[in-house]
CSV table of C-alpha atoms and ligand atoms in Angstrom, one decimal:
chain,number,residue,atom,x,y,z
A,794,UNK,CA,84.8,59.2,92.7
A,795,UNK,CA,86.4,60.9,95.7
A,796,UNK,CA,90.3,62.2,95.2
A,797,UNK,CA,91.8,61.8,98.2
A,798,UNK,CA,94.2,64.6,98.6
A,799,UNK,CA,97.6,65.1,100.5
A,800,UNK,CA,98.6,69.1,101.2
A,801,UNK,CA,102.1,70.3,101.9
A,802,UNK,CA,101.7,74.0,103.3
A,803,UNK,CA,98.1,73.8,104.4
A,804,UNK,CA,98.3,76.8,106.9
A,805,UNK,CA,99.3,79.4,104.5
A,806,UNK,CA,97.8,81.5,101.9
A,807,UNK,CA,97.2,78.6,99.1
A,808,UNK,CA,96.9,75.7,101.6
A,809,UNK,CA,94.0,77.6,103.5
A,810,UNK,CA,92.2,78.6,99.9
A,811,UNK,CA,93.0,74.8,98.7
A,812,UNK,CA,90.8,74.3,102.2
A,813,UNK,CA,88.2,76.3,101.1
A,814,UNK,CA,87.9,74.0,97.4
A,815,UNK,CA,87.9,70.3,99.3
A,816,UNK,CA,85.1,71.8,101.5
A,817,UNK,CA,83.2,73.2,98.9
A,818,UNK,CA,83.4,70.0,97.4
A,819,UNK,CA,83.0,67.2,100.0
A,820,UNK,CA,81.7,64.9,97.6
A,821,UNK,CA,85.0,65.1,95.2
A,822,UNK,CA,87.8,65.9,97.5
A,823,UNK,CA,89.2,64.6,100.7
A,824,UNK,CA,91.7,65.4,102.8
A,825,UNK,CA,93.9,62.6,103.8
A,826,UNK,CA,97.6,64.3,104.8
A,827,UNK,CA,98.8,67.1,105.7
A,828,UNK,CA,101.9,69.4,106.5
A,829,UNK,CA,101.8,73.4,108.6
A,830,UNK,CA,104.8,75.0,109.6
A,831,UNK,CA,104.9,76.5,113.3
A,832,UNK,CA,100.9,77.8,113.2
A,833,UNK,CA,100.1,75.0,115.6
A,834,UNK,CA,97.0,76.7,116.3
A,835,UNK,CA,96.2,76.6,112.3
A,836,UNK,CA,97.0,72.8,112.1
A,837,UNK,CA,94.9,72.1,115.4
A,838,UNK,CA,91.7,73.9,113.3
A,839,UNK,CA,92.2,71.8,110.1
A,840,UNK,CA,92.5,68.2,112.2
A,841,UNK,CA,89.3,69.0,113.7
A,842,UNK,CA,87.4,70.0,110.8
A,843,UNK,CA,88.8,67.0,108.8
A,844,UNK,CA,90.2,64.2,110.6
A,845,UNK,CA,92.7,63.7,108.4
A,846,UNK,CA,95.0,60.3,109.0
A,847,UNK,CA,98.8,62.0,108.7
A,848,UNK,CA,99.8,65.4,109.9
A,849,UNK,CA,103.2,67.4,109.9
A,850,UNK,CA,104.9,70.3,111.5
A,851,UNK,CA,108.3,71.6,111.6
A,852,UNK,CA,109.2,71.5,114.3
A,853,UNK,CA,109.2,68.1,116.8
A,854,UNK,CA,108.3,69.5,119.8
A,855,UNK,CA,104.7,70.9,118.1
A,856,UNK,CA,104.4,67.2,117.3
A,857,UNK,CA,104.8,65.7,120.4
A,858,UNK,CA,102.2,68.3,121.2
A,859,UNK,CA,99.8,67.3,118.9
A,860,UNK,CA,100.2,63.7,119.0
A,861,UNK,CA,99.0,63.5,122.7
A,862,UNK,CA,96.0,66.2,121.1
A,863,UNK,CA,95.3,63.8,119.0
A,864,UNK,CA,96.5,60.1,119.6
A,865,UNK,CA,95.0,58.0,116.6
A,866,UNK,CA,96.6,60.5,114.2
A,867,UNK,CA,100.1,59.8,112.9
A,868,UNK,CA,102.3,62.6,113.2
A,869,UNK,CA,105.7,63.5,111.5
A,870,UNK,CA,107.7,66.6,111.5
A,871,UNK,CA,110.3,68.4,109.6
A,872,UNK,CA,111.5,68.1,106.0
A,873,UNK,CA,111.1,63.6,106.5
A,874,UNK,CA,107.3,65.2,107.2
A,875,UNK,CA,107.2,66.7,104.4
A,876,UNK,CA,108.3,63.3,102.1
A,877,UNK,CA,105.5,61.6,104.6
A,878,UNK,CA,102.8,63.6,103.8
A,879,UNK,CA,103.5,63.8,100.0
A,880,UNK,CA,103.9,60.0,99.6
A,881,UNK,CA,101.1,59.1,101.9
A,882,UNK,CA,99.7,55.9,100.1
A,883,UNK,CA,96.1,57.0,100.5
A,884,UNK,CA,96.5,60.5,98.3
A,885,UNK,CA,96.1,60.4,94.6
A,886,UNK,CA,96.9,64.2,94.0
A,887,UNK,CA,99.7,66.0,96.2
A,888,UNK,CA,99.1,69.9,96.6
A,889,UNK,CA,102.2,71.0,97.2
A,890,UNK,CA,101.5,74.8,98.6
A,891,UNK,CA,104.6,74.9,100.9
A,892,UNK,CA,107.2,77.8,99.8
A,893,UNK,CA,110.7,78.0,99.1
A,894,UNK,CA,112.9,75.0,97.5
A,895,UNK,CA,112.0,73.0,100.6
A,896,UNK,CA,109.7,71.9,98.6
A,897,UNK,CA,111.8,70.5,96.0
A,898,UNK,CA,112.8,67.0,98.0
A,899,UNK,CA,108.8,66.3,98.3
A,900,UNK,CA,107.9,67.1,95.4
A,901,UNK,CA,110.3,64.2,93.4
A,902,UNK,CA,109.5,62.0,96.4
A,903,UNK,CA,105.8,62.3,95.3
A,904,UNK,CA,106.3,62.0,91.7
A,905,UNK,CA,108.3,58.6,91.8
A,906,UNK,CA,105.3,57.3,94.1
A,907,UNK,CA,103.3,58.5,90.8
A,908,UNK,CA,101.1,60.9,92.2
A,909,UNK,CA,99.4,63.9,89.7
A,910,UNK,CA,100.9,67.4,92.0
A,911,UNK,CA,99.3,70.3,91.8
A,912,UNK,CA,102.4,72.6,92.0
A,913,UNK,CA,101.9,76.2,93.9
A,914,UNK,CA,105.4,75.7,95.1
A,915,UNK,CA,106.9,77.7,91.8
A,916,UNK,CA,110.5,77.9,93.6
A,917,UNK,CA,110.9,74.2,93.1
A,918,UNK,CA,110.6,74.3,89.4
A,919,UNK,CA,113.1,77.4,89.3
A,920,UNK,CA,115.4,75.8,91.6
A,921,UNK,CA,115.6,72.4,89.8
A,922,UNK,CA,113.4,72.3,87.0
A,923,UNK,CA,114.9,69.8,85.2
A,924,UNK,CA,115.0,67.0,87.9
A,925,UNK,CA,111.5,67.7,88.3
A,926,UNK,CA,110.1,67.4,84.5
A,927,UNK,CA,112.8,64.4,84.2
A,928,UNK,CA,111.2,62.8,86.7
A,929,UNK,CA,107.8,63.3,86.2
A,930,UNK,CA,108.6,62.1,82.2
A,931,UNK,CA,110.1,58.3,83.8
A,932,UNK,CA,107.5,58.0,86.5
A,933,UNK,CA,104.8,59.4,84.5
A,934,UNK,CA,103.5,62.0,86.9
A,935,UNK,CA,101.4,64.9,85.8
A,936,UNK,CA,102.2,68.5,86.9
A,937,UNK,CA,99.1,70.6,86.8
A,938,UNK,CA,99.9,74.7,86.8
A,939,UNK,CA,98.0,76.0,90.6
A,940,UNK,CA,100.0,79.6,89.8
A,941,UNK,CA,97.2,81.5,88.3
A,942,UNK,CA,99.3,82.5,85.2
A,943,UNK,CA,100.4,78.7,84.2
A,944,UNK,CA,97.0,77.9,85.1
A,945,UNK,CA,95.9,80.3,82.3
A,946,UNK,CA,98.7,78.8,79.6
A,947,UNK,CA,97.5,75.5,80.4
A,948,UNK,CA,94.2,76.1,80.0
A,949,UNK,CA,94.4,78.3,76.3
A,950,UNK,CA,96.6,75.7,75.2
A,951,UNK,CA,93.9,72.9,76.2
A,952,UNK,CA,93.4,70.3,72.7
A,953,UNK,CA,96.3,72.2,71.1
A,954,UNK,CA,99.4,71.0,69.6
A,955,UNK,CA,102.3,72.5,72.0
A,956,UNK,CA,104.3,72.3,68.6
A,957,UNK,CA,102.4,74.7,67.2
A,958,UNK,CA,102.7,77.3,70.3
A,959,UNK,CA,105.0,80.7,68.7
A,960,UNK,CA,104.9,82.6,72.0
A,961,UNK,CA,103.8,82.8,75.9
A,962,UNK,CA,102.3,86.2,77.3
A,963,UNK,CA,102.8,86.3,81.0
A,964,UNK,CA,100.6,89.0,82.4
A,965,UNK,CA,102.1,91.1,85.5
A,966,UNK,CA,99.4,93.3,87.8
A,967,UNK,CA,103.1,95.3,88.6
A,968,UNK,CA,102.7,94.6,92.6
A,969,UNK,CA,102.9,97.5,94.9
A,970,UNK,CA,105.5,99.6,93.8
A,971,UNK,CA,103.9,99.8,89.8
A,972,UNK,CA,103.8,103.1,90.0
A,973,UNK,CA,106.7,104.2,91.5
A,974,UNK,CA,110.1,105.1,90.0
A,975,UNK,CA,113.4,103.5,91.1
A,976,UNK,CA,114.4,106.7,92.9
A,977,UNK,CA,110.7,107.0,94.7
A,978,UNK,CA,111.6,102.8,96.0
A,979,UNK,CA,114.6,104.1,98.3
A,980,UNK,CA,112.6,104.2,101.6
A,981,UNK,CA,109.7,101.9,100.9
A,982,UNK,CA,108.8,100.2,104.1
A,983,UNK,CA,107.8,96.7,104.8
A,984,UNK,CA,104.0,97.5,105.4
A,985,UNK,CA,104.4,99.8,102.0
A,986,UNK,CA,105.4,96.2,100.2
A,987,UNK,CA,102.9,94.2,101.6
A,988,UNK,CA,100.1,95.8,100.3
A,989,UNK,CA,99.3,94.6,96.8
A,990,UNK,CA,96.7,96.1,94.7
A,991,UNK,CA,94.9,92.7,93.2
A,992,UNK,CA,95.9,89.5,95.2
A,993,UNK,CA,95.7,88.6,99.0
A,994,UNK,CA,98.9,86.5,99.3
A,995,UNK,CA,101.7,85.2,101.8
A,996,UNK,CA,104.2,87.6,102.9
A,997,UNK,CA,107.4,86.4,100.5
A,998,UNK,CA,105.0,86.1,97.4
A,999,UNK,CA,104.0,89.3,97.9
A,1000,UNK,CA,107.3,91.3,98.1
A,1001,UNK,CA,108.5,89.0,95.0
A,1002,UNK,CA,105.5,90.9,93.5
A,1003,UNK,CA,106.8,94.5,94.3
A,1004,UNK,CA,110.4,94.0,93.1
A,1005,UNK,CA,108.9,91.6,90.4
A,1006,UNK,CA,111.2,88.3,90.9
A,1007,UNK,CA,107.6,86.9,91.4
A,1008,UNK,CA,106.9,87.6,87.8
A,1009,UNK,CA,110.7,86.2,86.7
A,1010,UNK,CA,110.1,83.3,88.5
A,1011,UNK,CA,107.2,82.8,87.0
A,1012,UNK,CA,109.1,83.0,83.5
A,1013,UNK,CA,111.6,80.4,84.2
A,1014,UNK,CA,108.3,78.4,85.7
A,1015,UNK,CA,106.8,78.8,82.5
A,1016,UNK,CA,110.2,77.7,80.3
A,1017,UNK,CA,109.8,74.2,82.4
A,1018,UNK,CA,106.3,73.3,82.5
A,1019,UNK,CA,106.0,74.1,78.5
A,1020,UNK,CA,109.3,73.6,77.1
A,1021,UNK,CA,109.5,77.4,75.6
A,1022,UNK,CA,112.7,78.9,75.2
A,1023,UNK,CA,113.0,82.2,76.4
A,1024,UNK,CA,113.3,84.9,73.5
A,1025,UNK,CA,109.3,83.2,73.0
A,1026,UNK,CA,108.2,84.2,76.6
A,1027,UNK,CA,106.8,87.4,77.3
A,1028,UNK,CA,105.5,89.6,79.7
A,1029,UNK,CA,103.4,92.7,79.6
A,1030,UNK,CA,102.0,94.4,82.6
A,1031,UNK,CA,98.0,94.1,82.7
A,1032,UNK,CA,97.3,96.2,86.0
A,1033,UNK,CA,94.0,94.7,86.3
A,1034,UNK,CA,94.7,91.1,86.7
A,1035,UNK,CA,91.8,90.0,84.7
A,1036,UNK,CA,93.4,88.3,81.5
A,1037,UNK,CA,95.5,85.5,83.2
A,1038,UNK,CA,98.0,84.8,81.0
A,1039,UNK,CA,97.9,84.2,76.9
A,1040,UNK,CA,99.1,82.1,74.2
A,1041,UNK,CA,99.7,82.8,70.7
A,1042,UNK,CA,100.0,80.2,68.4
A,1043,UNK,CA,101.6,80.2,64.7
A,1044,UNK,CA,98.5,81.2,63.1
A,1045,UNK,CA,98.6,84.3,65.1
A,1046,UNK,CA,95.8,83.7,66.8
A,1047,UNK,CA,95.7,84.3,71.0
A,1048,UNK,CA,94.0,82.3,73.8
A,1049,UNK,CA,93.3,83.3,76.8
A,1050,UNK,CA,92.2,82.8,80.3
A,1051,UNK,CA,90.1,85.6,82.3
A,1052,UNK,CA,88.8,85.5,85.5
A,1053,UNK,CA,88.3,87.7,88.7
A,1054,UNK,CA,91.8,87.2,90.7
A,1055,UNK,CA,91.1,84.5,93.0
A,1056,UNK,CA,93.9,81.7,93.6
A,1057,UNK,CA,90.7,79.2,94.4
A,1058,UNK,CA,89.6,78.9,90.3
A,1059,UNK,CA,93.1,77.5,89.4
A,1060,UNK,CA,93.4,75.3,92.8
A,1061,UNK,CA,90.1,73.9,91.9
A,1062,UNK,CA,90.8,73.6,88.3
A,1063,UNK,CA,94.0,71.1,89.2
A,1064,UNK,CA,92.0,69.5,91.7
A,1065,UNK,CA,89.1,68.9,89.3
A,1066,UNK,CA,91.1,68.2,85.7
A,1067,UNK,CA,90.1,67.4,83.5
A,1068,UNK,CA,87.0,68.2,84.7
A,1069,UNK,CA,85.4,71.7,85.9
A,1070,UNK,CA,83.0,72.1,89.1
A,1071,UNK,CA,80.7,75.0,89.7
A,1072,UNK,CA,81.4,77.3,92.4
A,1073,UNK,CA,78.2,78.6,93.2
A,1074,UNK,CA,79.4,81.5,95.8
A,1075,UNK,CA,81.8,82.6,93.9
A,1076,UNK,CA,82.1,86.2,91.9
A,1077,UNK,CA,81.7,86.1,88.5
A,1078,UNK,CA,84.1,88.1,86.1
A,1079,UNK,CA,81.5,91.2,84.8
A,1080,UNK,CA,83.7,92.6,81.6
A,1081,UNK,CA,81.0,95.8,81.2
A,1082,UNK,CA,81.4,96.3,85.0
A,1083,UNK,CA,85.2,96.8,84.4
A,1084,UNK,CA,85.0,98.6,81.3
A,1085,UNK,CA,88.3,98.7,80.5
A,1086,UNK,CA,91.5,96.5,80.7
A,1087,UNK,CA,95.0,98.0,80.4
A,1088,UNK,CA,98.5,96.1,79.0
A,1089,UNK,CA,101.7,98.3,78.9
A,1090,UNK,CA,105.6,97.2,78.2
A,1091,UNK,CA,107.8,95.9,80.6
A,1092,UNK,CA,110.2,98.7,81.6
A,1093,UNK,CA,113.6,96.0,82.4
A,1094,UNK,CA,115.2,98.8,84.2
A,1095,UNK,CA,112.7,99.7,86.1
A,1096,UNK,CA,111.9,96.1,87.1
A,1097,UNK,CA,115.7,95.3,87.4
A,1098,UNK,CA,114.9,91.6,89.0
A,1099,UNK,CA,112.9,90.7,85.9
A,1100,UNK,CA,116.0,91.0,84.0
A,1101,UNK,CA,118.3,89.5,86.4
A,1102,UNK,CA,115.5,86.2,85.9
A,1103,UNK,CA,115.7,86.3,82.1
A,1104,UNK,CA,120.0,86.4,82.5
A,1105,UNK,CA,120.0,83.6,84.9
A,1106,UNK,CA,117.2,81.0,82.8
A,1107,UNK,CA,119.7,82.0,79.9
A,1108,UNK,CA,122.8,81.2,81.9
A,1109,UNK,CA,120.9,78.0,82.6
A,1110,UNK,CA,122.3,75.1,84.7
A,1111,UNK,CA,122.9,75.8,88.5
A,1112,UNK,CA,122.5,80.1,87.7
A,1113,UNK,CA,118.1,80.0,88.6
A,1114,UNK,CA,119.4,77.9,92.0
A,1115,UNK,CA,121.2,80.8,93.1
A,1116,UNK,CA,119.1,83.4,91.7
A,1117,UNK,CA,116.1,81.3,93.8
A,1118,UNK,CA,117.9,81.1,96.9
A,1119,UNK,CA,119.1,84.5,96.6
A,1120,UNK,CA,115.9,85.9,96.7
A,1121,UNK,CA,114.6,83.6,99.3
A,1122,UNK,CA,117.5,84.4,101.2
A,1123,UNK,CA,117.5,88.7,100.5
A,1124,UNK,CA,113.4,88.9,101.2
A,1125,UNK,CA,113.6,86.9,104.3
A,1126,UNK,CA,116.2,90.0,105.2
A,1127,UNK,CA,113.6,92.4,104.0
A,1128,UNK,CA,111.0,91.2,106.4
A,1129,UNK,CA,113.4,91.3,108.9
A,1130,UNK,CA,114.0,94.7,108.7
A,1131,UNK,CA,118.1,94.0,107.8
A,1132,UNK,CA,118.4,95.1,104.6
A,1133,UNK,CA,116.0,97.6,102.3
A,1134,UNK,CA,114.2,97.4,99.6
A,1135,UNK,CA,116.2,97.8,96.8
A,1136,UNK,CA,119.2,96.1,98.5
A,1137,UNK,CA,117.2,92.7,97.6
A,1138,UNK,CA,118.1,92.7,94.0
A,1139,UNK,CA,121.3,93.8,94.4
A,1140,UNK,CA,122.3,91.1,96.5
A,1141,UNK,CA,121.1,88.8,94.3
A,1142,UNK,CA,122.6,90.1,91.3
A,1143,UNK,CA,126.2,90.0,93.5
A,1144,UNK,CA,125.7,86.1,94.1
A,1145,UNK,CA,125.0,85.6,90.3
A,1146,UNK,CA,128.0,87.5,89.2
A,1147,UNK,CA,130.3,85.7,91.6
A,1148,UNK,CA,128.5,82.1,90.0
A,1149,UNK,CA,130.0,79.8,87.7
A,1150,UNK,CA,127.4,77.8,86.2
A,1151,UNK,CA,127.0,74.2,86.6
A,1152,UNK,CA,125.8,72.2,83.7
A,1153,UNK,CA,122.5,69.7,84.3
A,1154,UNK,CA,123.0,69.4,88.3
A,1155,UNK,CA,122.2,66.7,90.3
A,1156,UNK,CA,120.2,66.9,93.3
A,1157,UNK,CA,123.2,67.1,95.9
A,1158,UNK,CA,125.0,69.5,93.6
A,1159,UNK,CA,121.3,71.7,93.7
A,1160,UNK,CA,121.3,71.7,97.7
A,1161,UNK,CA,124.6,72.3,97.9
A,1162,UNK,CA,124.5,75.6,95.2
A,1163,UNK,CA,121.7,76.7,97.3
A,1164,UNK,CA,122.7,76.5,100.9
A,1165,UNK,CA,125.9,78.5,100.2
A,1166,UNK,CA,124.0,80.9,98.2
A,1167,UNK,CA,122.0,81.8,101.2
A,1168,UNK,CA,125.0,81.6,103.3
A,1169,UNK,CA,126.4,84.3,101.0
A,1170,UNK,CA,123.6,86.4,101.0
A,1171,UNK,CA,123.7,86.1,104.4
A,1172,UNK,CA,127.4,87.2,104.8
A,1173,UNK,CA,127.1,90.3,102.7
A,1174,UNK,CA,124.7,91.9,105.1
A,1175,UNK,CA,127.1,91.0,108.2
A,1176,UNK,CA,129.7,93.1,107.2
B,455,NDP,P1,102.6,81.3,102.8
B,455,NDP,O1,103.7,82.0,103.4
B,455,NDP,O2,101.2,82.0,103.0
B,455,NDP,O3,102.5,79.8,103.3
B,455,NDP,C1,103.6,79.0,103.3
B,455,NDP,C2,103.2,77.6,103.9
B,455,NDP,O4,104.4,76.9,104.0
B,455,NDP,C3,102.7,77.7,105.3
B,455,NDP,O5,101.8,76.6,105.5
B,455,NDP,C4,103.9,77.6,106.2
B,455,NDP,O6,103.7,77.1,107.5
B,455,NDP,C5,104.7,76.5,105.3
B,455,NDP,N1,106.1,76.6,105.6
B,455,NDP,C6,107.0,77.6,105.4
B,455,NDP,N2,108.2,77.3,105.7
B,455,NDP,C7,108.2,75.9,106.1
B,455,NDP,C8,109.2,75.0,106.6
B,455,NDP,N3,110.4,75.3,106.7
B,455,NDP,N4,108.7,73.7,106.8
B,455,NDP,C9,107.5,73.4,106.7
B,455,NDP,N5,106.5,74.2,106.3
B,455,NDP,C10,106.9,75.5,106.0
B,455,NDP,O7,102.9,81.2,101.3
B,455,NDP,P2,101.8,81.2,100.0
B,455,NDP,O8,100.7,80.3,100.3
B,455,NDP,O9,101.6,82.6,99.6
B,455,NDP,O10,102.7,80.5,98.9
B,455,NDP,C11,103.0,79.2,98.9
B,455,NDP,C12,103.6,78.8,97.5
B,455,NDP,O11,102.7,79.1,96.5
B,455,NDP,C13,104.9,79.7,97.2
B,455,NDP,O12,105.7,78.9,96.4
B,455,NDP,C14,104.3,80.7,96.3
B,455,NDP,O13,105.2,81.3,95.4
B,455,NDP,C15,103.2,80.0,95.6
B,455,NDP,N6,102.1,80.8,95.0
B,455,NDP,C16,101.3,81.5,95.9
B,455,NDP,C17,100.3,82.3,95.5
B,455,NDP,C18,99.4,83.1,96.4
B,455,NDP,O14,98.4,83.7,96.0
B,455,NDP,N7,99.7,83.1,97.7
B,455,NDP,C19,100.0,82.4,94.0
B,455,NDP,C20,100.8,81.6,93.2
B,455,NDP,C21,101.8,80.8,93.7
B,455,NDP,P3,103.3,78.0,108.7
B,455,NDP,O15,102.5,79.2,108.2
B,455,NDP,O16,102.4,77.1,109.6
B,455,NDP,O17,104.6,78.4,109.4
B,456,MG,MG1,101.4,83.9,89.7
């Protein structure tokens, strides 16, 4: 039977290589909804390839645009697009592939309507896990793993018993910077950070990579979606991004999830679930081709920002709001050429130290935390 699907973020990096799955697969997947940001000319491309019956930008004039475009489909625009789109009565499944904590508001809107989301959008889980998992437990909602590293824990720990999990192994490629000390990341330009080794992906993913917030977001991720705590979450640095991510269970025994790095296996797998599809063009992973695979320990001090994401899941409560908006707020400096590159952590690690943590917040108390984090972050680069 055909999953009709509804995809918030469709114009960027995920949302054009969840694209790429639904037509591979016209039989299984269609496209029903759908949300861009300002890459009108992006949005105009996937309306004509798939007719979809909802569409929304951010801003309204682009939808005024498109609606005379394109008059027998509905348009919406803004974050009340966003809820649209991820509600749309039509969609079963909600790929939510839009980034930041904008995402968070759609995403609980989409789980009360009961549909099974396909999270890429990690910042919502680190910005209000809690509300999320809560919800999805009363409205039971199912959250299937896109990032490729929940992907993999979800997949190893497929017929298990989560009780007898012991320990999660978070693989990190070490983004661009791996082999470079702290001293040598001084000057590092913007072009220098956008250039990862292993993965082609959107502009703030990809700096989270070099200063390795991607990597502690991804921890706290993990502590949500599978109920860990954190002194049983690890990471180990595996510069070839084959092994995905691992899980070791009591009996000491690890499972794992290899594959070449491509975003589009774990898309498809949480389209697909439980089922798999073939992808006949795709690469296959060729072990003797590679020869070797290499894991190392984290160095904390090196990777400074993987430490202040431990200290914050610890702290708990409101503390991985601000250390999400912080960083949201510090790259989108970085790529504007304010602030450098090392100046990212260290604004975030000033917000967290000025934070008293709030206790189980609500979903006003989370917006609120996080737009006067940003505001902050904002403020120390004014003066
Ligand atoms: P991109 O920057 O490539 O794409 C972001 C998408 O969100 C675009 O469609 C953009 O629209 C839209 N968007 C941004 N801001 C707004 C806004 N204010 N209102 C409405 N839409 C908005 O990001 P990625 O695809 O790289 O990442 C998306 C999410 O997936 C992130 O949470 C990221 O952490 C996660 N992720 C990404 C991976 C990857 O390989 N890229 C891997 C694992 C997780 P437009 O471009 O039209 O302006
Ligand atoms: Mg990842």
């Amino acid at each position: 039977m055909t999953k009709n699907i509804s995809l918030l973020g469709a114009t960027g990096s995920i949302g054009i290589q969840t694209i790429d799955i639904i037509r591979e697969h016209p039989q299984e997947f269609k496209l029903v909804a759908f949300s861009a940001g300002r890459n009108v000319e992006k949005a105009r491309e996937i309306i004509l390839e798939f007719a979809p019956t909802l569409v929304s930008v951010q801003e309204e004039n682009d939808a005024i645009l498109l609606k005379k475009e394109f008059p027998s489909i509905e348009l919406a625009y803004g974050s009340k697009g966003l809820i649209d789109v991820a509600t749309h009565p039509d969609a079963s499944v909600l790929v939510n592939a839009v980034l930041g904590s904008i995402g968070l508001e759609s995403t609980l809107e989409a789980i009360k309507q009961q549909k099974t989301i396909a999270l890429a959008n990690k910042e919502t889980l680190v910005t209000a896990g809690h509300l999320v998992m809560a919800a999805a437990a009363k409205y039971n909602a199912i959250i299937l793993p896109v990032d490729s590293e929940h992907s993999a824990l979800f997949q190893s720990m497929n017929g298990e018993k989560r009780s007898q999990v012991s320990r999660l192994i978070l693989t990190a490629s070490g983004g661009s910077f791996r082999d470079r000390t702290r001293s040598e990341l001084k000057n590092v330009t913007i072009q220098d950070a956008l250039n990862h080794p292993n993965w082609s992906m959107g502009a703030k993913i990809t700096i989270d990579s070099a200063t390795m917030m991607n990597k502690g977001l991804e921890v706290i991720e993990a502590q949500v979606l599978f109920d860990m705590p954190y002194d049983d979450i690890d990471v180990v640095l595996h510069r070839e991004s084959i092994i995905h991510s691992m899980v070791e269970f009591q009996d000491t025994s690890v499972m794992a999830q290899l594959g070449t790095p491509d975003m589009r296996v774990p898309i498809q797998y949480a389209l697909s679930y439980p089922d798999r599809l073939p992808r006949k063009k795709a690469k296959r992973l060729n072990l003797v081709e590679i020869g070797k695979l290499h894991f190392e320990e984290m160095d904390f001090t090196r990777f400074h920002a993987l430490q202040l994401a431990y200290d914050a899941g610890r702290a708990g409560g409101s503390m991985t709001t601000v250390l999400n908006a912080a960083n949201e707020a510090a790259v989108a400096l970085f790529l504007n050429g304010d602030i450098t590159f090392l100046k990212i952590e260290d604004c975030i690690e000033r917000v967290m130290d000025k934070h008293t943590v709030i206790n189980m917040p609500d979903l006003e108390m989370i917006l609120h935390v996080d737009a006067n984090t940003r505001k902050a972050v904002q403020n120390m680069v004014k003066y």
